[in-house]
Short mmCIF file of C-alpha atoms in Angstrom, two decimals:
data_model
loop_
_atom_site.label_atom_id
_atom_site.label_comp_id
_atom_site.label_asym_id
_atom_site.label_seq_id
_atom_site.Cartn_x
_atom_site.Cartn_y
_atom_site.Cartn_z
CA MET A 1 45.09 18.16 -8.29
CA ARG A 2 45.49 14.74 -7.41
CA ARG A 3 43.91 14.49 -4.25
CA THR A 4 41.02 16.64 -6.00
CA ALA A 5 40.25 13.04 -8.96
CA PHE A 6 40.19 10.78 -5.90
CA THR A 7 37.56 12.78 -3.89
CA LEU A 8 34.67 11.94 -5.96
CA PRO A 9 35.50 7.94 -5.91
CA LEU A 10 36.08 8.35 -2.32
CA ALA A 11 32.95 9.62 -1.83
CA LEU A 12 30.60 7.63 -4.02
CA LEU A 13 32.30 4.59 -2.56
CA GLY A 14 31.34 5.49 1.06
CA ALA A 15 28.02 6.47 0.18
CA GLY A 16 27.76 2.92 -1.96
CA VAL A 17 29.13 0.96 1.46
CA PHE A 18 26.76 3.02 3.94
CA LEU A 19 23.45 2.32 2.15
CA LEU A 20 25.11 -1.25 1.62
CA VAL A 21 25.15 -1.71 5.38
CA LEU A 22 21.81 0.15 6.35
CA ALA A 23 19.91 -1.93 3.78
CA PRO A 24 19.69 -5.22 5.80
CA LEU A 25 19.95 -2.87 9.57
CA LEU A 26 16.49 -1.21 8.37
CA ALA A 27 15.09 -4.82 7.90
CA GLY A 28 16.71 -6.82 10.18
CA HIS A 29 16.60 -4.32 12.97
CA VAL A 30 14.22 -1.04 12.57
CA LEU A 31 11.34 -3.19 10.95
CA PRO A 32 10.94 -4.97 14.17
CA HIS A 33 11.13 -2.19 16.70
CA ALA A 34 8.12 -0.33 14.10
CA LYS A 35 6.24 -3.71 15.00
CA ARG A 36 4.64 -2.73 17.44
CA THR A 37 0.86 -2.35 19.00
CA PRO A 38 0.54 1.34 19.34
CA VAL A 39 -0.28 2.79 22.75
CA ASP A 40 -1.84 6.12 21.67
CA THR A 41 -5.04 4.52 19.98
CA ASP A 42 -8.03 6.22 19.94
CA THR A 43 -10.33 4.78 17.74
CA THR A 44 -14.21 3.61 17.72
CA THR A 45 -16.16 0.90 15.89
CA VAL A 46 -19.71 1.10 14.76
CA PHE A 47 -22.24 -2.82 14.32
CA THR A 48 -25.20 -2.48 12.73
CA GLY A 49 -27.83 -4.84 12.23
CA THR A 50 -31.72 -6.04 13.12
CA GLY A 51 -32.44 -8.33 16.05
CA SER A 52 -34.51 -8.91 19.16
CA TYR A 53 -33.98 -6.88 22.95
CA PHE A 54 -35.61 -7.53 26.34
CA ASP A 55 -37.36 -4.16 26.86
CA THR A 56 -36.77 -3.89 30.38
CA SER A 57 -39.83 -1.35 30.80
CA ALA A 58 -42.26 -3.60 28.91
CA LEU A 59 -40.85 -6.46 31.07
CA LYS A 60 -40.74 -8.72 27.47
CA THR A 61 -39.16 -8.64 24.03
CA VAL A 62 -39.24 -7.35 21.47
CA ASP A 63 -38.05 -7.58 17.88
CA ASP A 64 -37.31 -6.52 14.73
CA ARG A 65 -35.33 -3.14 16.02
CA ARG A 66 -32.49 -1.75 15.02
CA LEU A 67 -29.40 -2.38 16.98
CA THR A 68 -26.32 -0.69 17.29
CA ILE A 69 -22.52 -1.83 19.18
CA THR A 70 -20.53 0.95 19.54
CA ARG A 71 -16.66 -0.05 21.17
CA GLN A 72 -14.96 2.76 22.26
CA VAL A 73 -10.98 1.72 22.31
CA ARG A 74 -8.55 4.48 23.97
CA GLY A 75 -4.91 3.78 25.31
CA ASP A 76 -3.74 4.67 28.30
CA VAL A 77 -0.12 6.32 27.30
CA ALA A 78 1.24 6.80 30.91
CA ASP A 79 0.35 3.17 32.07
CA SER A 80 1.50 1.79 28.65
CA LEU A 81 5.10 3.40 29.08
CA ARG A 82 5.70 2.32 32.49
CA SER A 83 4.43 -1.25 31.72
CA GLY A 84 6.34 -1.97 28.54
CA ASN A 85 2.91 -3.17 27.21
CA ALA A 86 0.08 -1.47 24.71
CA VAL A 87 -2.60 -0.60 27.84
CA TRP A 88 -6.08 0.14 25.98
CA ASP A 89 -9.75 1.10 27.75
CA VAL A 90 -12.08 -0.56 25.75
CA SER A 91 -16.32 0.61 26.59
CA THR A 92 -18.95 -1.42 24.93
CA SER A 93 -22.35 -0.54 24.16
CA VAL A 94 -25.29 -1.91 23.30
CA ASP A 95 -28.39 0.44 21.66
CA ALA A 96 -31.64 0.44 20.26
CA ASP A 97 -32.68 3.47 18.03
CA HIS A 98 -34.58 5.06 21.52
CA THR A 99 -31.10 5.16 23.52
CA LEU A 100 -29.12 6.73 20.81
CA PRO A 101 -27.32 8.98 21.04
CA ALA A 102 -26.99 7.83 24.64
CA THR A 103 -25.81 10.87 26.89
CA ASP A 104 -24.58 8.56 29.16
CA VAL A 105 -23.33 4.69 28.05
CA ARG A 106 -25.05 3.65 31.25
CA ASP A 107 -28.09 4.06 29.55
CA SER A 108 -27.41 1.94 26.33
CA LEU A 109 -29.45 -1.58 26.40
CA GLN A 110 -25.81 -3.30 27.61
CA TRP A 111 -22.40 -1.75 28.22
CA THR A 112 -18.90 -2.86 30.02
CA LEU A 113 -15.63 -1.18 30.80
CA GLU A 114 -13.17 -3.27 30.10
CA ARG A 115 -9.07 -2.88 30.37
CA TRP A 116 -6.60 -4.90 27.97
CA VAL A 117 -2.83 -5.28 28.38
CA THR A 118 -1.39 -7.18 25.40
CA ASP A 119 2.71 -7.44 24.56
CA ARG A 120 3.60 -4.63 21.78
CA SER A 121 5.12 -7.18 19.55
CA THR A 122 3.49 -10.60 19.95
CA ASN A 123 0.26 -9.46 20.60
CA GLU A 124 -0.18 -12.27 23.51
CA PRO A 125 -2.44 -11.07 26.78
CA VAL A 126 -0.09 -9.66 29.79
CA HIS A 127 -1.69 -9.48 33.34
CA CYS A 128 -0.85 -6.78 34.75
CA CYS A 129 -1.97 -2.41 34.92
CA GLU A 130 -5.43 -3.83 36.75
CA GLU A 131 -6.44 -5.44 33.73
CA THR A 132 -10.18 -7.20 33.58
CA PRO A 133 -11.08 -9.45 32.56
CA VAL A 134 -8.07 -11.63 32.35
CA PHE A 135 -8.13 -13.20 29.21
CA ASP A 136 -6.05 -15.58 26.89
CA GLY A 137 -5.93 -15.81 22.88
CA GLU A 138 -3.54 -14.72 20.42
CA ALA A 139 -5.85 -12.23 18.71
CA TYR A 140 -9.34 -9.73 19.86
CA LEU A 141 -9.04 -6.54 19.38
CA LYS A 142 -6.47 -6.84 16.79
CA PHE A 143 -4.57 -10.03 15.77
CA PRO A 144 -1.03 -10.60 15.91
CA PHE A 145 1.82 -8.84 12.97
CA ASP A 146 2.20 -10.87 9.75
CA VAL A 147 -0.96 -12.49 10.06
CA GLU A 148 -0.92 -16.30 8.78
CA GLU A 149 -3.09 -18.41 6.41
CA ARG A 150 -4.31 -20.61 9.68
CA SER A 151 -6.87 -21.06 12.50
CA TYR A 152 -6.80 -18.49 15.89
CA ARG A 153 -7.53 -18.99 18.70
CA TRP A 154 -9.79 -15.31 19.23
CA TRP A 155 -10.73 -14.21 22.58
CA ASP A 156 -15.10 -13.88 23.06
CA GLY A 157 -15.58 -11.31 25.69
CA THR A 158 -19.33 -12.68 26.52
CA LEU A 159 -18.56 -16.20 26.55
CA GLY A 160 -15.32 -15.43 28.34
CA ALA A 161 -13.39 -18.06 26.54
CA ALA A 162 -10.91 -18.35 23.51
CA VAL A 163 -12.86 -19.56 20.42
CA ARG A 164 -11.24 -21.35 17.59
CA LEU A 165 -11.50 -18.99 14.25
CA GLY A 166 -10.78 -21.19 10.86
CA TYR A 167 -9.01 -19.29 8.28
CA ALA A 168 -11.36 -19.01 5.23
CA GLY A 169 -9.45 -17.47 2.23
CA ARG A 170 -9.12 -14.00 0.75
CA THR A 171 -11.37 -11.53 0.40
CA ARG A 172 -11.86 -7.60 -0.25
CA VAL A 173 -13.38 -4.73 2.24
CA GLN A 174 -13.50 -1.58 0.22
CA GLY A 175 -11.31 -2.61 -2.06
CA TYR A 176 -8.46 -3.19 0.25
CA GLU A 177 -7.43 -7.21 0.70
CA GLY A 178 -7.42 -9.32 3.85
CA LEU A 179 -7.62 -12.27 5.48
CA ARG A 180 -10.80 -14.39 6.52
CA PHE A 181 -11.32 -16.20 9.59
CA THR A 182 -14.72 -17.70 10.43
CA GLY A 183 -16.23 -19.61 13.76
CA THR A 184 -19.27 -20.19 15.78
CA VAL A 185 -20.35 -20.94 19.56
CA GLU A 186 -22.67 -23.67 20.17
CA PRO A 187 -25.17 -22.42 23.17
CA THR A 188 -22.61 -22.43 26.52
CA ARG A 189 -24.37 -21.67 30.00
CA THR A 190 -22.17 -18.28 31.02
CA GLY A 191 -23.53 -17.30 34.45
CA VAL A 192 -26.26 -16.74 37.09
CA ARG A 193 -28.27 -13.76 37.30
CA GLN A 194 -31.01 -13.42 40.08
CA VAL A 195 -34.45 -12.31 38.44
CA PRO A 196 -38.39 -12.50 39.52
CA GLY A 197 -39.01 -16.37 39.04
CA ARG A 198 -42.31 -15.40 36.98
CA LEU A 199 -39.85 -14.40 33.92
CA VAL A 200 -38.80 -17.73 33.61
CA GLY A 201 -41.71 -19.34 34.26
CA ARG A 202 -41.48 -19.97 38.27
CA PRO A 203 -44.58 -17.93 38.84
CA ARG A 204 -44.59 -19.55 42.24
CA THR A 205 -41.11 -18.39 43.33
CA PRO A 206 -40.27 -14.97 44.10
CA GLN A 207 -36.42 -14.35 43.14
CA VAL A 208 -34.33 -17.29 41.20
CA LEU A 209 -30.72 -17.43 40.02
CA ALA A 210 -31.94 -17.51 36.45
CA GLU A 211 -29.36 -19.29 34.30
CA GLU A 212 -27.57 -17.09 31.67
CA TRP A 213 -26.74 -18.64 28.15
CA TYR A 214 -24.59 -17.29 25.64
CA ALA A 215 -24.31 -18.26 21.97
CA ASN A 216 -22.31 -16.87 18.79
CA SER A 217 -24.26 -18.22 15.17
CA GLY A 218 -21.62 -16.46 12.86
CA ILE A 219 -18.33 -14.66 14.09
CA GLU A 220 -17.06 -13.36 10.50
CA LEU A 221 -13.22 -11.15 10.88
CA VAL A 222 -11.21 -10.04 7.85
CA VAL A 223 -7.98 -8.89 9.07
CA ASP A 224 -4.97 -6.93 7.25
CA GLN A 225 -2.16 -9.41 7.07
CA ALA A 226 0.50 -7.03 7.55
CA THR A 227 -0.39 -5.03 10.96
CA GLY A 228 -3.37 -7.30 11.74
CA ARG A 229 -6.17 -4.76 12.43
CA ILE A 230 -9.29 -6.05 11.81
CA VAL A 231 -10.65 -4.20 8.42
CA PHE A 232 -14.29 -5.83 8.62
CA ALA A 233 -16.22 -7.70 11.93
CA ALA A 234 -20.33 -9.36 11.91
CA ILE A 235 -21.16 -11.37 14.86
CA GLY A 236 -24.35 -13.09 15.42
CA PRO A 237 -25.21 -12.70 18.98
CA ARG A 238 -28.05 -14.29 21.12
CA LYS A 239 -27.93 -14.34 24.52
CA THR A 240 -30.54 -15.62 26.93
CA LEU A 241 -31.97 -17.16 30.32
CA ARG A 242 -33.21 -20.25 31.41
CA ALA A 243 -34.27 -21.24 34.68
CA PRO A 244 -32.24 -23.64 36.52
CA GLY A 245 -31.63 -26.84 35.38
CA ALA A 246 -34.00 -26.38 31.70
CA LYS A 247 -33.21 -27.02 28.82
CA LYS A 248 -34.90 -24.38 26.95
CA ASP A 249 -34.31 -20.55 26.76
CA ALA A 250 -37.19 -18.72 28.59
CA VAL A 251 -36.01 -14.93 27.89
CA VAL A 252 -34.40 -13.57 25.10
CA LEU A 253 -32.36 -10.76 26.35
CA LEU A 254 -30.15 -9.95 23.14
CA ASP A 255 -30.57 -11.66 19.11
CA SER A 256 -29.00 -10.71 16.12
CA ASP A 257 -28.80 -12.93 13.12
CA ARG A 258 -25.91 -10.20 12.07
CA LEU A 259 -24.60 -7.15 13.42
CA ALA A 260 -21.73 -6.35 11.15
CA PHE A 261 -19.08 -2.88 10.72
CA THR A 262 -21.01 -0.31 8.90
CA THR A 263 -19.49 1.08 6.06
CA ALA A 264 -18.01 4.23 7.83
CA THR A 265 -16.29 1.66 10.02
CA GLN A 266 -15.35 -0.47 7.40
CA ARG A 267 -13.55 2.54 5.15
CA HIS A 268 -11.69 4.03 8.39
CA GLN A 269 -10.45 0.52 8.89
CA VAL A 270 -9.32 0.04 5.99
CA ALA A 271 -7.52 3.46 5.90
CA LEU A 272 -5.38 2.96 8.79
CA ALA A 273 -4.49 -0.48 7.69
CA SER A 274 -3.19 0.79 4.14
CA ALA A 275 -1.50 3.47 5.82
CA ASP A 276 0.06 1.44 8.55
CA SER A 277 0.96 -1.98 6.20
CA ARG A 278 2.85 1.17 3.85
CA ARG A 279 4.95 2.03 6.33
CA LEU A 280 6.07 -1.44 7.51
CA ALA A 281 6.60 -2.28 3.77
CA LEU A 282 8.74 1.40 2.89
CA LEU A 283 10.54 -0.31 6.27
CA GLY A 284 10.94 -3.78 5.09
CA THR A 285 11.28 -4.00 1.49
CA THR A 286 11.33 -0.89 -0.44
CA VAL A 287 13.94 1.42 1.63
CA PRO A 288 16.40 -1.67 2.18
CA LEU A 289 16.13 -2.88 -1.40
CA ALA A 290 16.25 0.24 -3.32
CA GLY A 291 19.15 1.44 -0.98
CA GLY A 292 21.01 -2.13 -1.20
CA ILE A 293 20.35 -1.73 -5.43
CA LEU A 294 21.71 1.76 -4.81
CA GLY A 295 24.12 1.03 -2.67
CA ALA A 296 25.79 -1.49 -4.99
CA LEU A 297 25.68 0.87 -8.04
CA LEU A 298 27.54 3.59 -6.02
CA THR A 299 30.06 0.68 -4.79
CA ALA A 300 30.71 -0.40 -8.20
CA GLY A 301 30.58 2.91 -9.78
CA GLY A 302 33.13 4.33 -7.03
CA THR A 303 35.32 1.17 -7.69
CA VAL A 304 36.04 1.92 -11.29
CA LEU A 305 36.31 5.35 -10.88
CA LEU A 306 38.67 5.14 -8.18
CA VAL A 307 40.86 2.30 -10.16
CA ARG A 308 40.93 4.79 -13.37
CA ALA A 309 41.86 7.62 -10.68
CA GLY A 310 44.89 5.38 -9.98
CA ARG A 311 45.96 4.47 -13.51
CA ARG A 312 45.57 8.14 -14.44
CA ARG A 313 47.65 8.78 -11.31
CA ARG A 314 50.31 6.28 -12.54
CA VAL A 315 50.60 7.35 -16.08
CA ALA A 316 51.35 11.11 -14.99
CA GLU A 317 53.88 9.59 -12.59
CA ALA A 318 55.55 7.82 -15.24
CA ALA A 319 55.57 10.63 -17.59
CA PRO A 320 58.69 13.02 -16.51
CA ASP A 321 60.77 9.54 -16.95
CA GLN A 322 59.97 9.01 -20.19
CA LEU A 323 60.45 12.15 -21.27
CA THR A 324 64.56 12.21 -19.42
#
Protein backbone atom coordinates (compact mmCIF):
# COMPACT_ATOMS: atom_id res chain seq x y z
CA MET A 1 0.00 0.00 0.00
CA ARG A 2 2.92 2.31 0.74
CA ARG A 3 4.38 1.71 -2.70
CA THR A 4 0.91 2.25 -4.26
CA ALA A 5 0.67 5.69 -2.66
CA PHE A 6 3.73 6.81 -4.62
CA THR A 7 2.70 5.29 -7.98
CA LEU A 8 0.42 8.10 -9.17
CA PRO A 9 2.69 11.00 -8.10
CA LEU A 10 5.71 9.37 -9.75
CA ALA A 11 3.72 8.69 -12.93
CA LEU A 12 2.54 12.31 -13.10
CA LEU A 13 6.06 13.59 -12.40
CA GLY A 14 7.55 11.35 -15.09
CA ALA A 15 4.97 12.37 -17.69
CA GLY A 16 5.49 16.04 -16.86
CA VAL A 17 9.27 15.85 -17.21
CA PHE A 18 8.88 13.95 -20.48
CA LEU A 19 6.62 16.67 -21.92
CA LEU A 20 8.95 19.44 -20.73
CA VAL A 21 11.82 17.77 -22.57
CA LEU A 22 9.70 16.98 -25.65
CA ALA A 23 8.38 20.53 -26.13
CA PRO A 24 11.72 22.24 -26.97
CA LEU A 25 12.80 19.13 -28.88
CA LEU A 26 9.86 19.55 -31.28
CA ALA A 27 10.56 23.22 -31.83
CA GLY A 28 14.33 22.93 -32.04
CA HIS A 29 14.89 19.66 -33.90
CA VAL A 30 11.70 18.25 -35.43
CA LEU A 31 10.44 21.54 -36.92
CA PRO A 32 13.60 22.27 -38.97
CA HIS A 33 13.33 18.81 -40.52
CA ALA A 34 9.67 19.48 -41.34
CA LYS A 35 10.62 22.72 -43.14
CA ARG A 36 11.85 20.96 -46.24
CA THR A 37 10.71 21.35 -49.83
CA PRO A 38 8.62 18.30 -50.84
CA VAL A 39 10.05 15.96 -53.46
CA ASP A 40 6.76 14.35 -54.53
CA THR A 41 5.05 17.54 -55.67
CA ASP A 42 2.58 17.33 -58.57
CA THR A 43 0.80 20.62 -59.17
CA THR A 44 -0.61 22.58 -62.09
CA THR A 45 -1.04 26.36 -62.12
CA VAL A 46 -2.91 28.27 -64.81
CA PHE A 47 -2.59 31.93 -65.86
CA THR A 48 -5.16 33.60 -68.12
CA GLY A 49 -5.59 37.01 -69.70
CA THR A 50 -5.82 38.76 -73.05
CA GLY A 51 -3.08 39.93 -75.36
CA SER A 52 -1.34 39.53 -78.69
CA TYR A 53 0.70 36.74 -80.24
CA PHE A 54 2.38 35.98 -83.55
CA ASP A 55 0.22 33.70 -85.69
CA THR A 56 2.66 31.53 -87.65
CA SER A 57 -0.03 30.40 -90.09
CA ALA A 58 -0.96 33.99 -91.04
CA LEU A 59 2.60 35.34 -90.52
CA LYS A 60 1.31 38.29 -88.55
CA THR A 61 0.54 39.39 -85.01
CA VAL A 62 -3.08 39.07 -83.92
CA ASP A 63 -4.47 41.20 -81.09
CA ASP A 64 -7.07 40.98 -78.31
CA ARG A 65 -6.96 37.20 -77.99
CA ARG A 66 -7.35 35.13 -74.87
CA LEU A 67 -4.05 33.62 -73.71
CA THR A 68 -3.46 30.76 -71.29
CA ILE A 69 -0.22 29.77 -69.59
CA THR A 70 -0.20 26.30 -68.04
CA ARG A 71 2.64 25.24 -65.78
CA GLN A 72 2.97 21.66 -64.56
CA VAL A 73 5.47 20.89 -61.79
CA ARG A 74 6.34 17.29 -60.99
CA GLY A 75 8.96 16.10 -58.57
CA ASP A 76 11.43 13.42 -59.61
CA VAL A 77 11.33 11.41 -56.40
CA ALA A 78 14.10 8.98 -57.39
CA ASP A 79 16.60 11.72 -58.28
CA SER A 80 15.55 13.74 -55.24
CA LEU A 81 16.19 10.89 -52.82
CA ARG A 82 19.45 10.01 -54.54
CA SER A 83 20.78 13.59 -54.43
CA GLY A 84 19.14 14.83 -51.23
CA ASN A 85 17.77 17.86 -53.10
CA ALA A 86 14.38 18.83 -54.50
CA VAL A 87 14.42 17.90 -58.20
CA TRP A 88 11.41 19.30 -60.07
CA ASP A 89 10.55 18.96 -63.77
CA VAL A 90 8.64 21.99 -65.04
CA SER A 91 6.59 22.08 -68.25
CA THR A 92 5.28 25.50 -69.33
CA SER A 93 3.03 26.06 -72.34
CA VAL A 94 1.47 29.21 -73.79
CA ASP A 95 -1.76 28.70 -75.69
CA ALA A 96 -4.46 30.57 -77.55
CA ASP A 97 -8.01 29.28 -77.66
CA HIS A 98 -7.43 27.33 -80.88
CA THR A 99 -4.58 25.28 -79.33
CA LEU A 100 -6.60 24.33 -76.24
CA PRO A 101 -6.99 21.65 -75.17
CA ALA A 102 -3.61 20.64 -76.55
CA THR A 103 -3.22 16.88 -77.00
CA ASP A 104 0.51 17.54 -77.34
CA VAL A 105 2.19 20.49 -75.60
CA ARG A 106 4.44 20.86 -78.64
CA ASP A 107 1.38 22.16 -80.51
CA SER A 108 1.24 25.18 -78.19
CA LEU A 109 2.28 28.68 -79.21
CA GLN A 110 5.30 28.30 -76.93
CA TRP A 111 6.49 25.38 -74.84
CA THR A 112 9.49 24.85 -72.54
CA LEU A 113 10.63 21.92 -70.43
CA GLU A 114 12.99 22.69 -67.58
CA ARG A 115 14.51 20.93 -64.57
CA TRP A 116 14.94 22.88 -61.34
CA VAL A 117 17.09 21.62 -58.47
CA THR A 118 17.06 23.38 -55.09
CA ASP A 119 18.27 22.79 -51.56
CA ARG A 120 15.30 21.45 -49.64
CA SER A 121 15.96 23.60 -46.57
CA THR A 122 17.25 26.92 -47.94
CA ASN A 123 15.61 26.94 -51.41
CA GLU A 124 19.01 27.91 -52.86
CA PRO A 125 19.74 26.58 -56.38
CA VAL A 126 21.79 23.40 -56.57
CA HIS A 127 23.68 22.60 -59.75
CA CYS A 128 23.30 18.88 -60.27
CA CYS A 129 20.99 16.18 -61.59
CA GLU A 130 20.94 17.49 -65.21
CA GLU A 131 19.59 20.84 -64.07
CA THR A 132 18.50 23.08 -66.93
CA PRO A 133 18.74 25.98 -67.14
CA VAL A 134 21.50 26.86 -64.68
CA PHE A 135 19.69 29.46 -62.59
CA ASP A 136 20.35 31.84 -59.75
CA GLY A 137 18.37 33.79 -57.16
CA GLU A 138 16.43 33.16 -53.97
CA ALA A 139 13.02 32.33 -55.36
CA TYR A 140 11.29 30.95 -58.43
CA LEU A 141 8.62 28.28 -58.13
CA LYS A 142 8.51 29.04 -54.42
CA PHE A 143 10.14 31.31 -51.86
CA PRO A 144 12.20 30.11 -48.88
CA PHE A 145 10.43 29.10 -45.68
CA ASP A 146 9.70 31.96 -43.25
CA VAL A 147 9.53 34.68 -45.89
CA GLU A 148 10.80 38.04 -44.68
CA GLU A 149 9.46 41.53 -45.35
CA ARG A 150 12.32 42.52 -47.69
CA SER A 151 13.30 42.38 -51.34
CA TYR A 152 14.07 39.02 -52.99
CA ARG A 153 15.94 38.00 -56.12
CA TRP A 154 13.40 36.12 -58.24
CA TRP A 155 14.57 34.10 -61.24
CA ASP A 156 12.84 35.07 -64.49
CA GLY A 157 13.27 32.17 -66.88
CA THR A 158 12.45 34.21 -69.98
CA LEU A 159 14.97 36.89 -69.06
CA GLY A 160 17.55 34.29 -68.02
CA ALA A 161 18.49 36.32 -64.96
CA ALA A 162 17.30 37.21 -61.46
CA VAL A 163 14.92 40.15 -60.99
CA ARG A 164 14.66 42.20 -57.81
CA LEU A 165 11.15 42.02 -56.37
CA GLY A 166 10.37 44.59 -53.71
CA TYR A 167 8.19 43.92 -50.69
CA ALA A 168 4.86 45.70 -51.15
CA GLY A 169 2.96 44.91 -47.95
CA ARG A 170 0.44 42.29 -46.94
CA THR A 171 -2.67 41.41 -48.89
CA ARG A 172 -5.32 38.70 -49.02
CA VAL A 173 -5.95 36.10 -51.69
CA GLN A 174 -9.26 34.26 -51.40
CA GLY A 175 -9.38 35.44 -47.78
CA TYR A 176 -5.88 34.15 -46.99
CA GLU A 177 -3.13 36.58 -45.96
CA GLY A 178 0.18 36.64 -47.80
CA LEU A 179 3.18 38.87 -48.46
CA ARG A 180 3.09 40.79 -51.74
CA PHE A 181 6.14 41.35 -53.96
CA THR A 182 6.31 43.38 -57.16
CA GLY A 183 8.82 44.24 -59.87
CA THR A 184 9.35 44.99 -63.56
CA VAL A 185 11.77 44.09 -66.33
CA GLU A 186 12.93 46.80 -68.71
CA PRO A 187 13.30 45.84 -72.41
CA THR A 188 16.32 43.55 -72.58
CA ARG A 189 17.94 41.65 -75.42
CA THR A 190 17.80 37.94 -74.58
CA GLY A 191 19.14 36.25 -77.72
CA VAL A 192 18.89 35.91 -81.48
CA ARG A 193 16.68 33.94 -83.83
CA GLN A 194 17.07 33.23 -87.56
CA VAL A 195 14.02 34.52 -89.43
CA PRO A 196 13.18 35.71 -92.98
CA GLY A 197 14.54 39.23 -93.46
CA ARG A 198 11.19 40.61 -94.62
CA LEU A 199 9.72 39.70 -91.23
CA VAL A 200 11.83 42.35 -89.53
CA GLY A 201 11.92 44.95 -92.29
CA ARG A 202 14.87 43.58 -94.28
CA PRO A 203 13.12 42.32 -97.46
CA ARG A 204 16.33 42.16 -99.49
CA THR A 205 17.96 39.73 -97.04
CA PRO A 206 16.64 36.15 -97.25
CA GLN A 207 17.59 35.27 -93.65
CA VAL A 208 18.74 37.41 -90.74
CA LEU A 209 19.65 36.79 -87.12
CA ALA A 210 16.90 38.89 -85.55
CA GLU A 211 17.36 40.06 -81.97
CA GLU A 212 14.97 38.69 -79.37
CA TRP A 213 13.84 41.25 -76.78
CA TYR A 214 11.89 40.75 -73.59
CA ALA A 215 10.21 43.04 -71.06
CA ASN A 216 7.73 42.59 -68.22
CA SER A 217 5.47 45.49 -67.29
CA GLY A 218 4.38 44.06 -63.97
CA ILE A 219 5.39 41.05 -61.89
CA GLU A 220 3.20 40.50 -58.83
CA LEU A 221 3.56 37.58 -56.45
CA VAL A 222 1.69 36.92 -53.20
CA VAL A 223 3.48 34.43 -50.99
CA ASP A 224 2.52 32.45 -47.90
CA GLN A 225 4.91 33.59 -45.19
CA ALA A 226 5.41 30.28 -43.41
CA THR A 227 5.90 27.95 -46.39
CA GLY A 228 7.03 30.27 -49.20
CA ARG A 229 4.31 28.88 -51.48
CA ILE A 230 3.08 31.31 -54.15
CA VAL A 231 -0.70 31.70 -53.76
CA PHE A 232 -1.11 34.37 -56.46
CA ALA A 233 0.96 35.41 -59.46
CA ALA A 234 0.53 37.90 -62.29
CA ILE A 235 2.89 38.94 -65.08
CA GLY A 236 2.89 41.35 -68.02
CA PRO A 237 5.23 39.74 -70.58
CA ARG A 238 6.28 41.25 -73.91
CA LYS A 239 8.47 39.30 -76.35
CA THR A 240 9.49 40.89 -79.65
CA LEU A 241 11.92 40.66 -82.57
CA ARG A 242 14.11 43.46 -83.87
CA ALA A 243 16.28 43.73 -86.93
CA PRO A 244 19.99 43.48 -86.06
CA GLY A 245 21.05 46.72 -84.40
CA ALA A 246 17.56 48.27 -84.60
CA LYS A 247 16.15 50.42 -81.82
CA LYS A 248 12.50 49.53 -82.34
CA ASP A 249 10.48 46.31 -82.28
CA ALA A 250 9.62 44.87 -85.68
CA VAL A 251 7.47 41.91 -84.67
CA VAL A 252 5.48 41.16 -81.52
CA LEU A 253 5.71 37.51 -80.57
CA LEU A 254 3.76 37.74 -77.32
CA ASP A 255 2.35 40.70 -75.44
CA SER A 256 -0.07 41.03 -72.55
CA ASP A 257 -0.62 43.68 -69.92
CA ARG A 258 -1.63 41.07 -67.35
CA LEU A 259 -1.77 37.29 -67.17
CA ALA A 260 -2.82 36.09 -63.72
CA PHE A 261 -3.66 32.96 -61.74
CA THR A 262 -7.20 31.78 -62.37
CA THR A 263 -9.60 31.71 -59.42
CA ALA A 264 -9.39 27.91 -59.33
CA THR A 265 -5.59 28.04 -59.18
CA GLN A 266 -5.70 30.64 -56.40
CA ARG A 267 -8.02 28.49 -54.31
CA HIS A 268 -5.90 25.39 -54.85
CA GLN A 269 -2.68 27.17 -53.90
CA VAL A 270 -4.31 28.72 -50.83
CA ALA A 271 -5.59 25.32 -49.70
CA LEU A 272 -2.10 23.80 -50.01
CA ALA A 273 -0.44 26.73 -48.24
CA SER A 274 -3.01 26.74 -45.44
CA ALA A 275 -2.65 23.00 -44.78
CA ASP A 276 1.17 23.15 -44.77
CA SER A 277 1.18 26.25 -42.53
CA ARG A 278 -1.10 24.56 -40.00
CA ARG A 279 1.22 21.56 -39.80
CA LEU A 280 4.24 23.77 -39.27
CA ALA A 281 2.38 25.80 -36.63
CA LEU A 282 1.44 22.62 -34.78
CA LEU A 283 5.04 21.45 -34.67
CA GLY A 284 6.57 24.85 -34.02
CA THR A 285 4.10 26.55 -31.68
CA THR A 286 0.89 24.79 -30.70
CA VAL A 287 2.19 21.38 -29.67
CA PRO A 288 5.38 22.65 -27.91
CA LEU A 289 3.40 25.33 -26.06
CA ALA A 290 0.63 22.96 -25.03
CA GLY A 291 3.18 20.28 -24.15
CA GLY A 292 5.20 22.74 -22.07
CA ILE A 293 2.13 23.97 -20.16
CA LEU A 294 0.79 20.46 -19.59
CA GLY A 295 4.25 19.22 -18.63
CA ALA A 296 4.64 22.01 -16.07
CA LEU A 297 1.21 21.26 -14.58
CA LEU A 298 1.88 17.52 -14.39
CA THR A 299 5.32 18.10 -12.88
CA ALA A 300 3.91 20.49 -10.30
CA GLY A 301 0.97 18.20 -9.51
CA GLY A 302 3.19 15.12 -9.26
CA THR A 303 5.63 16.95 -6.99
CA VAL A 304 2.82 18.10 -4.63
CA LEU A 305 1.30 14.60 -4.46
CA LEU A 306 4.74 13.07 -3.92
CA VAL A 307 5.42 15.44 -1.00
CA ARG A 308 2.01 14.68 0.56
CA ALA A 309 2.53 10.94 0.14
CA GLY A 310 5.89 11.26 1.88
CA ARG A 311 4.34 13.14 4.79
CA ARG A 312 1.59 10.53 5.18
CA ARG A 313 4.20 7.82 5.17
CA ARG A 314 6.24 9.50 7.88
CA VAL A 315 3.11 10.04 9.99
CA ALA A 316 2.14 6.40 9.57
CA GLU A 317 5.62 5.21 10.53
CA ALA A 318 5.68 7.48 13.59
CA ALA A 319 2.25 6.40 14.87
CA PRO A 320 3.37 3.03 16.50
CA ASP A 321 6.15 4.77 18.42
CA GLN A 322 3.69 7.34 19.76
CA LEU A 323 1.33 4.57 20.94
CA THR A 324 4.21 2.82 22.71
